[in-house]
């Protein structure tokens, strides 16, 4: 037996012995089940499953990790409280727990993907200040959730985190990454509208808003009329995709309108030689001009027109001598409700600031994602409102690194044996030829 063969066998034997030791050590880590039905690892720090009777559940102190799907599809739990020792929450931890009403999350650092997906009875969630990210579909389908408060440490929120939360009317946020106005989610400065909650029936815009963000209206099924304020200069791609908005007023200040997919409102109010006119004509949308002295022509893609009866006092740029007759849809309104009150047939514009749009129920919400920043990109899982990947790391089981080490030693032993034998045969062949 050559030296290389001996070394190879030694390494292979060592690798096999180590693998058996690692496997045995795993087997010795027996799970423990408490009287309340919690299945914990041997040290009591990891909650692996729950086999209790449900109702109000208090996870034991000392648990630091909740495995993925621990309470998933459990219809017997109604309230869950995690101790402050819990810092890691697995994905889908409560997904499909249809009778879960409230949750206290201890001091977890993230709310991963699908954590509360389709928890239809969930009305209250206490998000701790330790949370930094909210993952894809984290609260998707929580139909009973009425409001949510984003704590100061959250720096990333997935674009579809609150999709299909059809009773969600208010998102409150105030930190260095996010802000809120009239229950809607904005970036920190309020310059970009991120999300109009699905349950809102009307919207009033921040005075700082410059951009209507991608997917911002996509999940809302209640708002049918929107008046964009004249502070806005861009509407990102997909901002209204599949929204219920059927009537929209767009000021001259908007110079960029991205593709809106399948969205096609019944009427678009705007101005000649504007981005709104160009978009309407390009997409076969009825366009109603608000320019002074021309009446208002309703232009369609085939060039037909009809008078709308809008008066000559509708110029947003010309001052009005009579403030009571000021029909400017873009000027500030003295009415706290703001908004453009365009009726469905476009006969008269009753003015307002465009600060809020009147709403009527209807429409259909759609799943979607979005990617933040000044330019909109279609998004999905891992996309976030401020451009960061916000699918947080979970407590999913990973491969023990000791197994990898054993595999490396095993392969090294095999390589040395093969290399040594190959070298030996080469020498023998060479000697044979010389003889």
Short mmCIF file of C-alpha atoms in Angstrom, two decimals:
data_model
loop_
_atom_site.label_atom_id
_atom_site.label_comp_id
_atom_site.label_asym_id
_atom_site.label_seq_id
_atom_site.Cartn_x
_atom_site.Cartn_y
_atom_site.Cartn_z
CA UNK A 1 0.00 0.00 0.00
CA UNK A 2 1.43 3.35 -1.05
CA UNK A 3 1.80 6.32 1.26
CA UNK A 4 -0.88 8.31 -0.58
CA UNK A 5 -3.30 5.39 -0.29
CA UNK A 6 -2.71 5.19 3.45
CA UNK A 7 -3.27 8.93 3.86
CA UNK A 8 -6.44 8.71 1.76
CA UNK A 9 -7.89 5.87 3.84
CA UNK A 10 -7.06 7.73 7.04
CA UNK A 11 -8.91 10.85 5.83
CA UNK A 12 -11.91 8.83 4.60
CA UNK A 13 -12.15 6.97 7.91
CA UNK A 14 -11.88 10.23 9.85
CA UNK A 15 -14.66 11.80 7.75
CA UNK A 16 -16.98 8.83 8.32
CA UNK A 17 -16.29 8.80 12.06
CA UNK A 18 -16.98 12.55 12.31
CA UNK A 19 -20.21 12.19 10.30
CA UNK A 20 -21.45 9.48 12.68
CA UNK A 21 -20.56 11.70 15.65
CA UNK A 22 -22.43 14.70 14.21
CA UNK A 23 -25.49 12.57 13.44
CA UNK A 24 -25.44 11.07 16.93
CA UNK A 25 -25.15 14.50 18.53
CA UNK A 26 -28.22 15.64 16.60
CA UNK A 27 -30.16 12.58 17.69
CA UNK A 28 -29.28 13.22 21.32
CA UNK A 29 -30.85 16.67 21.16
CA UNK A 30 -34.29 15.37 22.04
CA UNK A 31 -37.24 17.75 21.79
CA UNK A 32 -39.31 18.40 24.86
CA UNK A 33 -43.05 18.96 25.04
CA UNK A 34 -44.51 21.12 27.79
CA UNK A 35 -47.86 20.59 29.48
CA UNK A 36 -49.26 23.48 27.42
CA UNK A 37 -48.36 21.71 24.17
CA UNK A 38 -45.22 23.61 23.19
CA UNK A 39 -42.63 21.44 21.48
CA UNK A 40 -39.21 22.93 22.28
CA UNK A 41 -35.66 21.92 21.47
CA UNK A 42 -33.53 20.37 24.21
CA UNK A 43 -32.32 23.75 25.47
CA UNK A 44 -35.82 25.26 25.44
CA UNK A 45 -34.81 28.20 23.24
CA UNK A 46 -36.50 27.14 19.99
CA UNK A 47 -40.24 26.63 19.54
CA UNK A 48 -40.51 23.88 16.94
CA UNK A 49 -44.27 23.25 16.93
CA UNK A 50 -47.43 23.76 18.93
CA UNK A 51 -49.79 20.94 19.92
CA UNK A 52 -51.87 22.74 22.54
CA UNK A 53 -55.62 23.27 22.78
CA UNK A 54 -55.56 26.82 21.43
CA UNK A 55 -57.36 29.87 22.81
CA UNK A 56 -55.05 32.47 24.35
CA UNK A 57 -51.47 31.26 23.99
CA UNK A 58 -48.48 32.52 26.01
CA UNK A 59 -45.15 31.29 24.60
CA UNK A 60 -42.77 30.36 27.46
CA UNK A 61 -40.03 32.76 28.59
CA UNK A 62 -36.59 31.83 27.35
CA UNK A 63 -37.70 30.96 23.82
CA UNK A 64 -35.63 32.99 21.35
CA UNK A 65 -36.70 31.48 18.01
CA UNK A 66 -40.11 30.65 16.56
CA UNK A 67 -39.70 28.15 13.70
CA UNK A 68 -41.46 28.62 10.37
CA UNK A 69 -45.14 27.70 10.29
CA UNK A 70 -45.41 26.89 14.02
CA UNK A 71 -49.00 28.20 14.27
CA UNK A 72 -49.83 28.00 10.55
CA UNK A 73 -53.40 26.95 9.69
CA UNK A 74 -54.23 26.57 13.38
CA UNK A 75 -57.86 27.63 13.69
CA UNK A 76 -58.03 27.10 17.47
CA UNK A 77 -55.72 29.92 18.59
CA UNK A 78 -57.31 33.32 19.24
CA UNK A 79 -54.56 35.34 20.90
CA UNK A 80 -50.78 34.83 21.00
CA UNK A 81 -48.22 36.62 23.14
CA UNK A 82 -44.49 36.18 22.57
CA UNK A 83 -42.08 36.96 25.43
CA UNK A 84 -39.37 39.59 25.07
CA UNK A 85 -36.81 36.81 24.74
CA UNK A 86 -38.08 36.03 21.22
CA UNK A 87 -35.97 37.78 18.58
CA UNK A 88 -36.34 35.53 15.52
CA UNK A 89 -39.63 34.75 13.84
CA UNK A 90 -39.88 32.20 11.03
CA UNK A 91 -41.85 32.78 7.85
CA UNK A 92 -45.54 31.76 7.79
CA UNK A 93 -45.52 31.55 11.58
CA UNK A 94 -49.25 32.38 11.84
CA UNK A 95 -50.31 32.00 8.21
CA UNK A 96 -53.88 30.77 7.81
CA UNK A 97 -54.73 31.01 11.53
CA UNK A 98 -58.24 32.14 10.67
CA UNK A 99 -59.47 32.80 14.23
CA UNK A 100 -56.38 34.64 15.46
CA UNK A 101 -57.50 38.07 16.70
CA UNK A 102 -54.45 39.65 18.34
CA UNK A 103 -50.69 39.11 18.60
CA UNK A 104 -47.90 40.59 20.72
CA UNK A 105 -44.56 39.99 19.02
CA UNK A 106 -42.04 40.31 21.85
CA UNK A 107 -38.83 41.82 20.49
CA UNK A 108 -38.57 40.21 17.06
CA UNK A 109 -36.29 41.95 14.56
CA UNK A 110 -38.38 41.33 11.45
CA UNK A 111 -41.80 40.22 10.25
CA UNK A 112 -40.90 37.74 7.50
CA UNK A 113 -42.79 36.70 4.38
CA UNK A 114 -46.40 35.53 4.85
CA UNK A 115 -46.22 35.77 8.66
CA UNK A 116 -49.92 36.67 9.00
CA UNK A 117 -51.13 35.83 5.51
CA UNK A 118 -54.90 35.18 5.46
CA UNK A 119 -55.35 35.71 9.21
CA UNK A 120 -58.84 36.95 8.46
CA UNK A 121 -59.85 37.68 12.07
CA UNK A 122 -56.72 39.60 13.00
CA UNK A 123 -57.66 43.05 14.31
CA UNK A 124 -54.67 43.97 16.47
CA UNK A 125 -50.92 43.54 16.10
CA UNK A 126 -48.38 45.15 18.39
CA UNK A 127 -45.25 45.63 16.27
CA UNK A 128 -42.23 46.17 18.54
CA UNK A 129 -39.68 48.92 18.02
CA UNK A 130 -37.05 46.25 17.31
CA UNK A 131 -38.57 45.40 13.91
CA UNK A 132 -36.58 46.67 10.91
CA UNK A 133 -38.32 44.96 7.99
CA UNK A 134 -41.77 43.78 6.92
CA UNK A 135 -41.62 41.04 4.30
CA UNK A 136 -43.60 39.96 1.26
CA UNK A 137 -47.31 39.36 1.96
CA UNK A 138 -46.61 39.65 5.69
CA UNK A 139 -50.19 40.84 6.35
CA UNK A 140 -51.71 39.84 3.03
CA UNK A 141 -55.42 39.05 3.28
CA UNK A 142 -55.88 40.28 6.88
CA UNK A 143 -59.39 41.43 6.08
CA UNK A 144 -60.29 42.55 9.62
CA UNK A 145 -57.19 44.68 10.22
CA UNK A 146 -58.31 48.31 10.48
CA UNK A 147 -55.07 50.17 11.21
CA UNK A 148 -51.36 49.56 11.57
CA UNK A 149 -48.56 51.57 13.17
CA UNK A 150 -45.08 51.34 11.67
CA UNK A 151 -42.43 51.65 14.42
CA UNK A 152 -39.39 53.90 14.18
CA UNK A 153 -36.87 51.19 13.29
CA UNK A 154 -38.58 49.90 10.13
CA UNK A 155 -36.45 50.71 7.09
CA UNK A 156 -38.08 48.47 4.48
CA UNK A 157 -41.63 47.38 3.71
CA UNK A 158 -42.45 44.99 0.90
CA UNK A 159 -44.72 46.35 -1.80
CA UNK A 160 -47.46 43.78 -1.22
CA UNK A 161 -47.15 43.47 2.55
CA UNK A 162 -50.70 44.81 3.09
CA UNK A 163 -52.39 43.53 -0.07
CA UNK A 164 -56.06 42.54 0.21
CA UNK A 165 -56.37 44.08 3.70
CA UNK A 166 -59.72 45.37 2.59
CA UNK A 167 -60.66 47.09 5.86
CA UNK A 168 -57.28 48.72 6.41
CA UNK A 169 -57.97 52.45 6.42
CA UNK A 170 -54.95 53.87 8.24
CA UNK A 171 -51.20 53.35 8.22
CA UNK A 172 -49.31 55.48 10.73
CA UNK A 173 -45.56 56.04 10.32
CA UNK A 174 -43.01 58.63 11.37
CA UNK A 175 -39.33 57.77 11.15
CA UNK A 176 -36.29 58.44 8.99
CA UNK A 177 -37.63 56.14 6.24
CA UNK A 178 -41.41 56.55 6.24
CA UNK A 179 -44.13 59.05 7.04
CA UNK A 180 -47.91 59.11 6.78
CA UNK A 181 -50.60 61.60 5.87
CA UNK A 182 -54.37 61.03 5.93
CA UNK A 183 -53.66 57.39 6.75
CA UNK A 184 -51.57 56.83 3.62
CA UNK A 185 -47.93 55.70 3.56
CA UNK A 186 -45.25 58.04 2.15
CA UNK A 187 -41.48 58.19 2.13
CA UNK A 188 -39.92 60.15 4.99
CA UNK A 189 -40.20 63.56 3.30
CA UNK A 190 -43.74 62.98 2.10
CA UNK A 191 -42.66 63.53 -1.50
CA UNK A 192 -43.59 60.06 -2.76
CA UNK A 193 -46.92 58.36 -2.16
CA UNK A 194 -46.20 54.70 -1.43
CA UNK A 195 -49.54 53.15 -0.51
CA UNK A 196 -53.18 54.11 -0.23
CA UNK A 197 -54.60 51.54 2.23
CA UNK A 198 -57.06 49.13 0.56
CA UNK A 199 -59.93 50.12 2.87
CA UNK A 200 -59.85 53.91 2.32
CA UNK A 201 -62.82 55.41 0.49
CA UNK A 202 -61.23 58.81 -0.20
CA UNK A 203 -57.74 60.23 -0.34
CA UNK A 204 -56.18 63.54 0.64
CA UNK A 205 -52.60 64.13 -0.49
CA UNK A 206 -49.61 65.43 1.42
CA UNK A 207 -48.69 69.00 0.47
CA UNK A 208 -45.15 67.77 -0.24
CA UNK A 209 -46.11 65.02 -2.65
CA UNK A 210 -44.22 65.07 -5.96
CA UNK A 211 -44.58 61.47 -7.11
CA UNK A 212 -47.47 59.03 -7.19
CA UNK A 213 -45.59 55.81 -6.56
CA UNK A 214 -45.85 52.46 -8.31
CA UNK A 215 -48.75 50.30 -7.08
CA UNK A 216 -49.87 53.02 -4.68
CA UNK A 217 -53.55 52.62 -5.67
CA UNK A 218 -53.46 49.03 -6.93
CA UNK A 219 -54.94 47.35 -3.86
CA UNK A 220 -57.66 49.91 -3.17
CA UNK A 221 -61.10 48.82 -4.33
CA UNK A 222 -63.10 51.77 -2.97
CA UNK A 223 -61.77 54.97 -4.56
CA UNK A 224 -63.24 55.70 -7.99
CA UNK A 225 -62.33 59.38 -8.41
CA UNK A 226 -58.95 61.04 -7.85
CA UNK A 227 -57.73 64.59 -8.37
CA UNK A 228 -53.94 64.84 -8.51
CA UNK A 229 -52.60 68.01 -6.81
CA UNK A 230 -50.51 70.45 -8.81
CA UNK A 231 -47.44 69.70 -6.68
CA UNK A 232 -47.09 66.35 -8.47
CA UNK A 233 -44.79 66.07 -11.47
CA UNK A 234 -44.63 62.28 -11.98
CA UNK A 235 -46.95 59.29 -11.93
CA UNK A 236 -44.90 56.11 -11.80
CA UNK A 237 -45.55 52.99 -13.84
CA UNK A 238 -48.28 50.85 -12.34
CA UNK A 239 -49.49 53.48 -9.86
CA UNK A 240 -53.12 52.83 -10.89
CA UNK A 241 -52.74 49.37 -12.42
CA UNK A 242 -55.96 47.42 -11.84
CA UNK A 243 -57.26 50.07 -9.46
CA UNK A 244 -60.93 51.08 -9.23
CA UNK A 245 -60.19 54.70 -10.22
CA UNK A 246 -62.49 55.52 -13.15
CA UNK A 247 -62.20 59.30 -13.17
CA UNK A 248 -58.96 61.22 -12.71
CA UNK A 249 -57.89 64.86 -12.97
CA UNK A 250 -54.24 65.47 -13.85
CA UNK A 251 -52.70 68.97 -13.65
CA UNK A 252 -50.19 70.55 -16.06
CA UNK A 253 -47.44 70.01 -13.49
CA UNK A 254 -47.40 66.28 -14.27
CA UNK A 255 -44.82 65.80 -17.02
CA UNK A 256 -44.30 62.05 -16.73
CA UNK A 257 -46.89 59.25 -16.68
CA UNK A 258 -45.58 55.69 -16.73
CA UNK A 259 -47.35 52.70 -18.22
CA UNK A 260 -50.40 51.70 -16.18
CA UNK A 261 -50.93 48.22 -17.53
CA UNK A 262 -54.59 47.28 -17.86
CA UNK A 263 -55.91 50.42 -16.14
CA UNK A 264 -58.23 52.45 -18.35
CA UNK A 265 -60.37 55.07 -16.60
CA UNK A 266 -63.65 56.16 -18.09
CA UNK A 267 -62.50 59.78 -18.26
CA UNK A 268 -59.34 61.77 -17.76
CA UNK A 269 -59.43 65.51 -17.06
CA UNK A 270 -56.42 67.59 -18.01
CA UNK A 271 -54.97 70.24 -20.31
CA UNK A 272 -54.09 70.54 -23.96
CA UNK A 273 -50.42 69.89 -24.80
CA UNK A 274 -49.89 68.05 -21.52
CA UNK A 275 -48.67 64.62 -20.46
CA UNK A 276 -52.25 63.74 -19.52
CA UNK A 277 -53.51 64.53 -23.05
CA UNK A 278 -50.71 62.49 -24.60
CA UNK A 279 -51.35 59.53 -22.29
CA UNK A 280 -55.11 59.61 -22.87
CA UNK A 281 -54.77 59.72 -26.66
CA UNK A 282 -52.16 56.94 -26.62
CA UNK A 283 -54.36 54.65 -24.56
CA UNK A 284 -57.81 55.33 -25.99
CA UNK A 285 -59.06 57.15 -22.90
CA UNK A 286 -61.75 59.84 -23.11
CA UNK A 287 -59.95 63.14 -22.47
CA UNK A 288 -61.80 66.20 -21.17
CA UNK A 289 -59.79 69.40 -21.58
CA UNK A 290 -59.89 72.04 -18.85
CA UNK A 291 -58.24 74.80 -20.89
CA UNK A 292 -59.89 78.26 -20.66
CA UNK A 293 -61.85 79.82 -23.53
CA UNK A 294 -62.28 76.55 -25.42
CA UNK A 295 -65.14 74.99 -23.57
CA UNK A 296 -64.03 71.44 -22.93
CA UNK A 297 -63.56 68.97 -25.72
CA UNK A 298 -63.85 65.32 -24.91
CA UNK A 299 -61.17 63.73 -27.06
CA UNK A 300 -60.93 60.04 -27.68
CA UNK A 301 -58.38 57.98 -29.54
CA UNK A 302 -60.40 58.18 -32.77
CA UNK A 303 -60.59 61.97 -32.65
CA UNK A 304 -64.27 62.39 -31.80
CA UNK A 305 -65.31 65.18 -29.45
CA UNK A 306 -68.28 66.53 -27.58
CA UNK A 307 -68.90 69.59 -25.47
CA UNK A 308 -68.73 69.09 -21.71
CA UNK A 309 -70.09 72.48 -20.74
CA UNK A 310 -67.12 73.46 -18.55
CA UNK A 311 -67.07 77.24 -18.07
CA UNK A 312 -64.27 79.66 -18.87
CA UNK A 313 -63.48 80.11 -15.18
CA UNK A 314 -61.67 76.76 -15.06
CA UNK A 315 -58.20 78.10 -15.80
CA UNK A 316 -55.92 76.94 -12.96
CA UNK A 317 -53.29 79.48 -13.92
CA UNK A 318 -55.45 82.59 -14.27
CA UNK A 319 -56.51 84.44 -11.09
CA UNK A 320 -60.18 84.65 -10.33
CA UNK A 321 -61.81 87.97 -9.44
CA UNK A 322 -64.51 86.17 -7.57
CA UNK A 323 -63.10 83.63 -5.10
CA UNK A 324 -66.55 82.09 -4.75
CA UNK A 325 -66.57 81.26 -8.47
CA UNK A 326 -63.06 79.91 -8.67
CA UNK A 327 -63.38 76.55 -10.41
CA UNK A 328 -59.67 75.85 -10.50
CA UNK A 329 -59.21 72.11 -9.91
CA UNK A 330 -55.57 72.62 -8.98
CA UNK A 331 -55.73 75.57 -6.64
CA UNK A 332 -55.87 75.21 -2.84
CA UNK A 333 -59.33 74.73 -1.46
CA UNK A 334 -60.79 76.42 1.61
CA UNK A 335 -62.78 73.29 2.20
CA UNK A 336 -60.91 70.97 4.56
CA UNK A 337 -62.15 68.04 2.55
CA UNK A 338 -60.40 69.44 -0.53
CA UNK A 339 -60.62 67.49 -3.70
CA UNK A 340 -61.97 67.71 -7.16
CA UNK A 341 -65.65 66.92 -7.31
CA UNK A 342 -65.95 65.95 -10.95
CA UNK A 343 -69.16 64.10 -11.60
CA UNK A 344 -69.25 61.05 -13.81
CA UNK A 345 -70.41 62.74 -17.02
CA UNK A 346 -67.85 65.55 -16.86
CA UNK A 347 -70.40 68.37 -17.07
CA UNK A 348 -69.04 70.57 -14.36
CA UNK A 349 -65.92 70.87 -12.28
CA UNK A 350 -66.76 72.13 -8.81
CA UNK A 351 -63.19 72.97 -7.94
CA UNK A 352 -61.00 72.24 -4.99
CA UNK A 353 -57.36 71.74 -4.47
CA UNK A 354 -57.08 68.20 -5.67
CA UNK A 355 -56.10 67.51 -2.08
CA UNK A 356 -58.65 64.75 -1.89
CA UNK A 357 -60.78 62.84 -4.34
CA UNK A 358 -64.41 61.93 -3.84
CA UNK A 359 -64.96 58.21 -3.70
CA UNK A 360 -67.57 55.64 -4.45
CA UNK A 361 -67.33 51.97 -3.80
CA UNK A 362 -66.47 49.55 -6.52
CA UNK A 363 -63.54 48.20 -8.39
CA UNK A 364 -61.30 45.28 -7.81
CA UNK A 365 -58.02 44.87 -6.03
CA UNK A 366 -55.12 42.92 -7.42
CA UNK A 367 -51.97 41.39 -6.10
CA UNK A 368 -48.82 43.20 -6.95
CA UNK A 369 -45.41 44.37 -5.97
CA UNK A 370 -43.47 47.50 -6.60
CA UNK A 371 -40.04 48.87 -6.39
CA UNK A 372 -39.28 52.26 -4.88
CA UNK A 373 -37.13 55.07 -6.11
CA UNK A 374 -37.78 57.80 -8.62
CA UNK A 375 -38.40 55.30 -11.39
CA UNK A 376 -40.94 52.57 -10.96
CA UNK A 377 -40.24 48.97 -11.73
CA UNK A 378 -42.56 46.03 -11.52
CA UNK A 379 -41.97 44.19 -8.33
CA UNK A 380 -42.84 41.08 -6.45
CA UNK A 381 -41.34 39.08 -3.73
CA UNK A 382 -38.30 40.80 -2.32
CA UNK A 383 -39.23 44.18 -3.84
CA UNK A 384 -39.70 47.00 -1.40
CA UNK A 385 -41.11 50.47 -1.20
CA UNK A 386 -37.74 52.07 -0.69
CA UNK A 387 -35.79 49.82 -2.99
CA UNK A 388 -34.35 47.34 -0.48
CA UNK A 389 -34.80 43.59 -0.34
CA UNK A 390 -37.16 43.18 2.56
CA UNK A 391 -37.71 39.47 2.74
CA UNK A 392 -36.21 39.04 6.20
CA UNK A 393 -34.13 36.07 7.17
CA UNK A 394 -36.17 33.42 8.90
CA UNK A 395 -35.60 30.59 11.32
CA UNK A 396 -35.72 27.96 8.59
CA UNK A 397 -33.52 24.92 9.22
CA UNK A 398 -30.11 25.02 7.51
CA UNK A 399 -27.43 22.37 6.93
CA UNK A 400 -25.07 21.77 9.85
CA UNK A 401 -21.68 23.11 8.82
CA UNK A 402 -20.03 20.07 10.43
CA UNK A 403 -21.51 17.87 7.69
CA UNK A 404 -19.88 20.09 5.09
CA UNK A 405 -16.54 19.75 6.88
CA UNK A 406 -16.88 15.94 6.86
CA UNK A 407 -17.67 15.96 3.14
CA UNK A 408 -14.58 18.07 2.40
CA UNK A 409 -12.32 15.64 4.31
CA UNK A 410 -13.91 12.68 2.55
CA UNK A 411 -13.38 14.17 -0.90
CA UNK A 412 -9.81 15.10 -0.01
CA UNK A 413 -9.10 11.52 1.01
CA UNK A 414 -10.54 10.14 -2.23
CA UNK A 415 -8.57 12.68 -4.27
CA UNK A 416 -5.27 11.76 -2.57
CA UNK A 417 -5.91 8.05 -3.16
CA UNK A 418 -6.77 8.54 -6.84
CA UNK A 419 -3.88 10.93 -7.41
CA UNK A 420 -1.40 8.57 -5.67
CA UNK A 421 -2.54 5.52 -7.63
CA UNK A 422 -2.48 7.41 -10.90
CA UNK A 423 1.07 8.55 -10.20
CA UNK A 424 2.09 5.00 -9.29
CA UNK A 425 0.65 3.56 -12.53
CA UNK A 426 2.40 6.26 -14.55
CA UNK A 427 5.75 5.29 -13.03
CA UNK A 428 5.12 1.57 -13.65
CA UNK A 429 4.21 2.22 -17.31
CA UNK A 430 7.30 4.36 -17.78
CA UNK A 431 9.54 1.65 -16.31
CA UNK A 432 7.86 -0.99 -18.49
CA UNK A 433 8.53 1.03 -21.63
CA UNK A 434 12.18 1.59 -20.69
CA UNK A 435 12.66 -2.13 -20.10
#
